[in-house]
Coordinates of C-alpha atoms in Angstrom, one line a residue:
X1 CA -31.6 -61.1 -34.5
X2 CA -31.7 -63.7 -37.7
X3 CA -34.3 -62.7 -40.3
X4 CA -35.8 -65.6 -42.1
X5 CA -37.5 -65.1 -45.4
X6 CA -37.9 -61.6 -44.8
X7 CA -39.2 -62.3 -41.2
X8 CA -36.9 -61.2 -38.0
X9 CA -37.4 -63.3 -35.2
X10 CA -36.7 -62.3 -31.5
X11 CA -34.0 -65.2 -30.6
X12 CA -31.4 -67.3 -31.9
X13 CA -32.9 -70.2 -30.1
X14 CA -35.8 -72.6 -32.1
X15 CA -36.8 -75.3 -30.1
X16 CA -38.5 -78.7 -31.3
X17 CA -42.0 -79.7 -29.7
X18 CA -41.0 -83.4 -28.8
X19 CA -40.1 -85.8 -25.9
X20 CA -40.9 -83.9 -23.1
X21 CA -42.0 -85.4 -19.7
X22 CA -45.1 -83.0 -20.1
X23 CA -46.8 -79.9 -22.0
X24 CA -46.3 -78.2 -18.8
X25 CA -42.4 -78.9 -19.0
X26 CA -42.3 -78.1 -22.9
X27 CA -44.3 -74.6 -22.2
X28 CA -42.0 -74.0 -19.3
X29 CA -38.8 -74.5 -21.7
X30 CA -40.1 -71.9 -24.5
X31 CA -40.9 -69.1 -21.6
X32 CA -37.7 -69.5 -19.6
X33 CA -35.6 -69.5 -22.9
X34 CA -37.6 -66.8 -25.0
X35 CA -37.2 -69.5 -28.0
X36 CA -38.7 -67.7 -31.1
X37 CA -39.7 -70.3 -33.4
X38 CA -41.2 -74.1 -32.5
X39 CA -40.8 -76.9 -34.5
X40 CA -43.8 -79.7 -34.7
X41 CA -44.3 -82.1 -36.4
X42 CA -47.6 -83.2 -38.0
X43 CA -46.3 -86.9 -38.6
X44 CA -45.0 -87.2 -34.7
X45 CA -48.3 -85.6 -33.3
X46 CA -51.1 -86.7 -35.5
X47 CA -49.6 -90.4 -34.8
X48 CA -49.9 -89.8 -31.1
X49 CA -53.5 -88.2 -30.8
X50 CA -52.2 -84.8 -29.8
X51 CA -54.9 -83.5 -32.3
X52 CA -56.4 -80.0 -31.6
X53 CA -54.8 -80.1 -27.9
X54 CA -51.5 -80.3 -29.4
X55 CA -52.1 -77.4 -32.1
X56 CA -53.9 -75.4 -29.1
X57 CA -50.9 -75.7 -26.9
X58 CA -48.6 -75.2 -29.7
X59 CA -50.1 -71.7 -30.8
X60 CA -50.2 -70.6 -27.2
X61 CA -46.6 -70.3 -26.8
X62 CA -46.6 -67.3 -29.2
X63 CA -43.7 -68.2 -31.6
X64 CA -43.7 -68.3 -34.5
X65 CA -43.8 -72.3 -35.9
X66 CA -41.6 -74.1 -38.5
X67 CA -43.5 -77.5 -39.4
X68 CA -41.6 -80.3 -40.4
X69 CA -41.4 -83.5 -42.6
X70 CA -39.3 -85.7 -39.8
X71 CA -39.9 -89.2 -41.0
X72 CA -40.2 -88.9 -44.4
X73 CA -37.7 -90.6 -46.8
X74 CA -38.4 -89.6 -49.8
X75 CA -39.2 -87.1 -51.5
X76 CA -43.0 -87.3 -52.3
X77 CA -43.5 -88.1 -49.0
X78 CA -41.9 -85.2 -47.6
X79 CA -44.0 -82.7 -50.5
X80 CA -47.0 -84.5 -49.4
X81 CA -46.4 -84.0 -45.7
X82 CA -45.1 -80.5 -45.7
X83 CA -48.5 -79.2 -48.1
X84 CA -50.7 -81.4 -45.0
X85 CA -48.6 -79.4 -42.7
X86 CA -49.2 -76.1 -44.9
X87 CA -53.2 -76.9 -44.3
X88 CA -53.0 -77.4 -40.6
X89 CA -50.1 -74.4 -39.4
X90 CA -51.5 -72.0 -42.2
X91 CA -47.6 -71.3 -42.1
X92 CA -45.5 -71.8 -45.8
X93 CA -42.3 -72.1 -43.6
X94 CA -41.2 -75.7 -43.8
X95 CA -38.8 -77.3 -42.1
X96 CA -37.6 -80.2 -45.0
X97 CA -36.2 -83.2 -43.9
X98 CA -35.9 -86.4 -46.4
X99 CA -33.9 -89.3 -44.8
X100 CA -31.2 -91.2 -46.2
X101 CA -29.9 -94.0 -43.5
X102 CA -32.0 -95.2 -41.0
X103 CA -29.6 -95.4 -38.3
X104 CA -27.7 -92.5 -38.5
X105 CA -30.6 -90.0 -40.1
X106 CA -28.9 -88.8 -42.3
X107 CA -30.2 -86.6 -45.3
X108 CA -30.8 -88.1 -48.5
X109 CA -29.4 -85.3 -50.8
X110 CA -30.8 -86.0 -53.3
X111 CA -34.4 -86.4 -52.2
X112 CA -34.0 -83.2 -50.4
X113 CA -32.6 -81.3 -53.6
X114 CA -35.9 -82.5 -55.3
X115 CA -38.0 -81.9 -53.3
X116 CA -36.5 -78.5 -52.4
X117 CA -37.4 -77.7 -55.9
X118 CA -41.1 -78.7 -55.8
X119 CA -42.0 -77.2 -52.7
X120 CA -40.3 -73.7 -53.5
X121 CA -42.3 -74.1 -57.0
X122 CA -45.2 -74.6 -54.9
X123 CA -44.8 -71.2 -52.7
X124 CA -43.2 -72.7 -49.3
X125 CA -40.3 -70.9 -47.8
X126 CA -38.3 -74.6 -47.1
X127 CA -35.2 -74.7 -44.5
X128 CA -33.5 -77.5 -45.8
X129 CA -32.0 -79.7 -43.4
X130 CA -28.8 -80.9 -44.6
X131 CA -25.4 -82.2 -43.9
X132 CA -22.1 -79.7 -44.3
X133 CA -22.0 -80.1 -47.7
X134 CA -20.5 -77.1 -49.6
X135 CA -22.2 -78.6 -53.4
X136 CA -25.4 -79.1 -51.7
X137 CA -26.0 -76.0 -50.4
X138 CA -25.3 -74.4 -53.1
X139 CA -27.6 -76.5 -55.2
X140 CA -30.0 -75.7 -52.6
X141 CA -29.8 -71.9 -52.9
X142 CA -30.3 -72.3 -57.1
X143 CA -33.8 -74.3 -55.8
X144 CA -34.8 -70.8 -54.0
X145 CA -33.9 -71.7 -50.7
X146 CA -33.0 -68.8 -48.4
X147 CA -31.4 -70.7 -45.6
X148 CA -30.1 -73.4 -44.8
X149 CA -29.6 -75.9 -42.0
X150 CA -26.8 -78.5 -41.6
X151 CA -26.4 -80.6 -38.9
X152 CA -23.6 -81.0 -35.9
X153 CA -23.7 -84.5 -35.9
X154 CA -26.7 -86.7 -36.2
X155 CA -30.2 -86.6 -34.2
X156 CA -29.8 -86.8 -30.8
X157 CA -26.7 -88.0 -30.1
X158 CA -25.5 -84.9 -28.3
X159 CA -21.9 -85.3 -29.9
X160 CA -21.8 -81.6 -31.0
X161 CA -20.1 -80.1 -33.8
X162 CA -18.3 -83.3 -35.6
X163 CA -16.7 -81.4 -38.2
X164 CA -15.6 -78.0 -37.5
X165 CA -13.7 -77.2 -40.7
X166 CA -16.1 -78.2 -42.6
X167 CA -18.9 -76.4 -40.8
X168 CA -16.3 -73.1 -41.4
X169 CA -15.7 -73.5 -45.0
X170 CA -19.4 -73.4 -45.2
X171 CA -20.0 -70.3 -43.7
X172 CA -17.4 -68.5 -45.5
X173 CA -18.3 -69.7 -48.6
X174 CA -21.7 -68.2 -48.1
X175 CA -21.5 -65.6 -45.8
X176 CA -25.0 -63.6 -46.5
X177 CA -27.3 -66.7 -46.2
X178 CA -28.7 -67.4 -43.1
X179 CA -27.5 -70.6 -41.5
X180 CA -29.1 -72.8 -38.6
X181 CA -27.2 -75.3 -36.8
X182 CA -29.5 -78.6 -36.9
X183 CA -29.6 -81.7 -34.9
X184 CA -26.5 -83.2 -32.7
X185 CA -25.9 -80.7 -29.9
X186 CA -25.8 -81.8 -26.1
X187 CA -24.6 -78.7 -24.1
X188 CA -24.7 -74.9 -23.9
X189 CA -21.0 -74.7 -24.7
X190 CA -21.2 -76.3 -28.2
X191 CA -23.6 -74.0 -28.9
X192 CA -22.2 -71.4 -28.0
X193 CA -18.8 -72.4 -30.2
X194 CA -21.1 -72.5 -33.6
X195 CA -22.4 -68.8 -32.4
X196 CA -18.6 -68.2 -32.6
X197 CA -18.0 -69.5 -36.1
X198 CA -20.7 -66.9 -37.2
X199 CA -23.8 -69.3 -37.5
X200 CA -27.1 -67.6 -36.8
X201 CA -29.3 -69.7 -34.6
X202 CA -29.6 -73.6 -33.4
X203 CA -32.2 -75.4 -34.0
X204 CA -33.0 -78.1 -30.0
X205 CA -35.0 -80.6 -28.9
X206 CA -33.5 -84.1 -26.9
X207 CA -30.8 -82.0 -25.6
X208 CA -33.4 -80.0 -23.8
X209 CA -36.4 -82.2 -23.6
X210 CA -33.8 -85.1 -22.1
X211 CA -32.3 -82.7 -19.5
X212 CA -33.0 -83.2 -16.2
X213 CA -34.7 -79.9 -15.7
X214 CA -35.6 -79.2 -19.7
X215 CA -36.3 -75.4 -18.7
X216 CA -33.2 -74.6 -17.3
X217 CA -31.5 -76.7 -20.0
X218 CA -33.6 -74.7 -22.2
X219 CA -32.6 -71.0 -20.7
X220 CA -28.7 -72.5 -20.4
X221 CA -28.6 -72.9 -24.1
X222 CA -30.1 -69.5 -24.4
X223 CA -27.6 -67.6 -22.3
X224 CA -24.8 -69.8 -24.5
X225 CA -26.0 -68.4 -27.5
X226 CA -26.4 -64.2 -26.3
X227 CA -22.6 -65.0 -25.1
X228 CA -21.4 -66.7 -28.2
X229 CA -22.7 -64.2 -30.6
X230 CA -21.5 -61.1 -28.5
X231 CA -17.9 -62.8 -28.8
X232 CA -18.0 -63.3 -32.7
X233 CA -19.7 -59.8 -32.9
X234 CA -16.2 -58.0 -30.6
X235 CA -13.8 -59.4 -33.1
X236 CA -12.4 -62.3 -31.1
X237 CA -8.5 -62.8 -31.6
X238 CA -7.3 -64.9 -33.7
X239 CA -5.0 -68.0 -32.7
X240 CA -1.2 -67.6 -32.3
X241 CA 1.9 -70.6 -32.7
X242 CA 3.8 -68.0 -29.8
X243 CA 3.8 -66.5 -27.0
X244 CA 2.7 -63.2 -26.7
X245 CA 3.0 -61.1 -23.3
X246 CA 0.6 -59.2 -22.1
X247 CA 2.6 -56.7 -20.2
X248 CA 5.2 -54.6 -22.1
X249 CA 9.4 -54.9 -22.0
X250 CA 9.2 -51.2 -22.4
X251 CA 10.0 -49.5 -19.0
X252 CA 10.9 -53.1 -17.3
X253 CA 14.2 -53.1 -15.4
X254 CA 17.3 -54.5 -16.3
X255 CA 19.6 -56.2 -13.5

């Protein structure tokens, strides 16, 4: 199981707090997928009057929880959120997010590199989230982060993972750091294709809150992520330009 700043959590599944048709649903989704970690955020829920029902729901669930700075676009706002958020989870983990384009939320990578900085000077444990930028991360590592999170493809869209090479190169550059896919997958099977490249966990919300049936969505993505990381675990094989038979010449006869 991933271990995040020194902490091992019991699935490779997170699972955001947002847009469901009910807290009934959203609790449902977290027991039928054993999700180990819950993102909220305190802009999203604070602006909709969730207040202490929200937090009391929240903490029933039993995960562990990653607060996060989703709406913030620049730095200071995202420090200034994320210590708000340090008061209210009594959690340092920080899920950092500092947007760049408004219409395809995008990371600023530069606000997020400064920020980064302040808020691991300030005693958080931040997971940066980040586009599949090999520079960046490892600008991110010299600010003391400890892992990182780049995205599939933006927010929401469901369009999986956009850029597989570059999501690779990443991964083999830095092979020790623990790595969350973030943001962009739809279905099961992507996910289960970035447990294949070695990733350690995803990181869901519309593609299971917009489901449907969110809790089976929810348990679907789980049982794609035990399958993908049992295949990258066996060694899969590697691609081949032939044919290769699976049944030997030796012993075949010869008319």
């Amino acid at each position: 199981m991933p271990v995040f700043y020194g902490t091992e959590v019991p699935s490779r599944l997170m699972l955001g707090t947002a847009l469901y048709p009910s807290p009934a649903v959203m609790a449902d989704a977290f027991r039928r997928s054993g999700a180990g970690i819950a993102t909220v955020s305190l802009r999203r829920e604070a602006g909709n009057g969730g207040g202490q029902d929200f937090w009391a729901l929240v903490a029933g669930l039993g995960v562990h929880l990653l607060p996060n700075t989703a709406g913030c676009h620049t730095a200071r706002e995202a420090v200034t959120t994320a210590h708000m958020a340090r008061e209210v989870f009594g959690t340092d983990w920080i899920k950092l997010e500092v947007i760049g384009n408004a219409d395809t939320l995008q990371p600023d990578p530069f606000g997020l590199l400064d920020a980064a900085r302040i808020l691991t000077d300030d005693g958080f444990h931040v997971f940066p989230y980040m586009t599949e930028d090999l520079v960046l991360a490892d600008r991110l590592l010299a600010a003391g982060c400890e892992v990182l999170m780049p995205w599939a493809a933006p927010i929401g869209t469901g369009l999986g993972l956009m850029n597989p090479y570059a999501l690779r190169s990443l991964r083999a550059h830095f092979p020790d750091v623990p790595m969350v896919i973030d943001a962009g997958l739809g279905l099961p099977s992507q996910a289960a294709a970035a447990m294949e490249m070695g990733f350690d966990a995803v990181l869901l919300n519309t593609a299971v809150a917009h489901a449907d049936d969110p809790a089976a969505m929810a348990e679907a993505f789980a049982l794609a992520l035990r399958a993908g990381r049992l295949a990258h675990d066996a060694g899969p094989m590697a691609p081949r330009d032939m044919a290769a038979p699976s049944t030997p010449l030796i012993g075949k006869a010869f008319l």
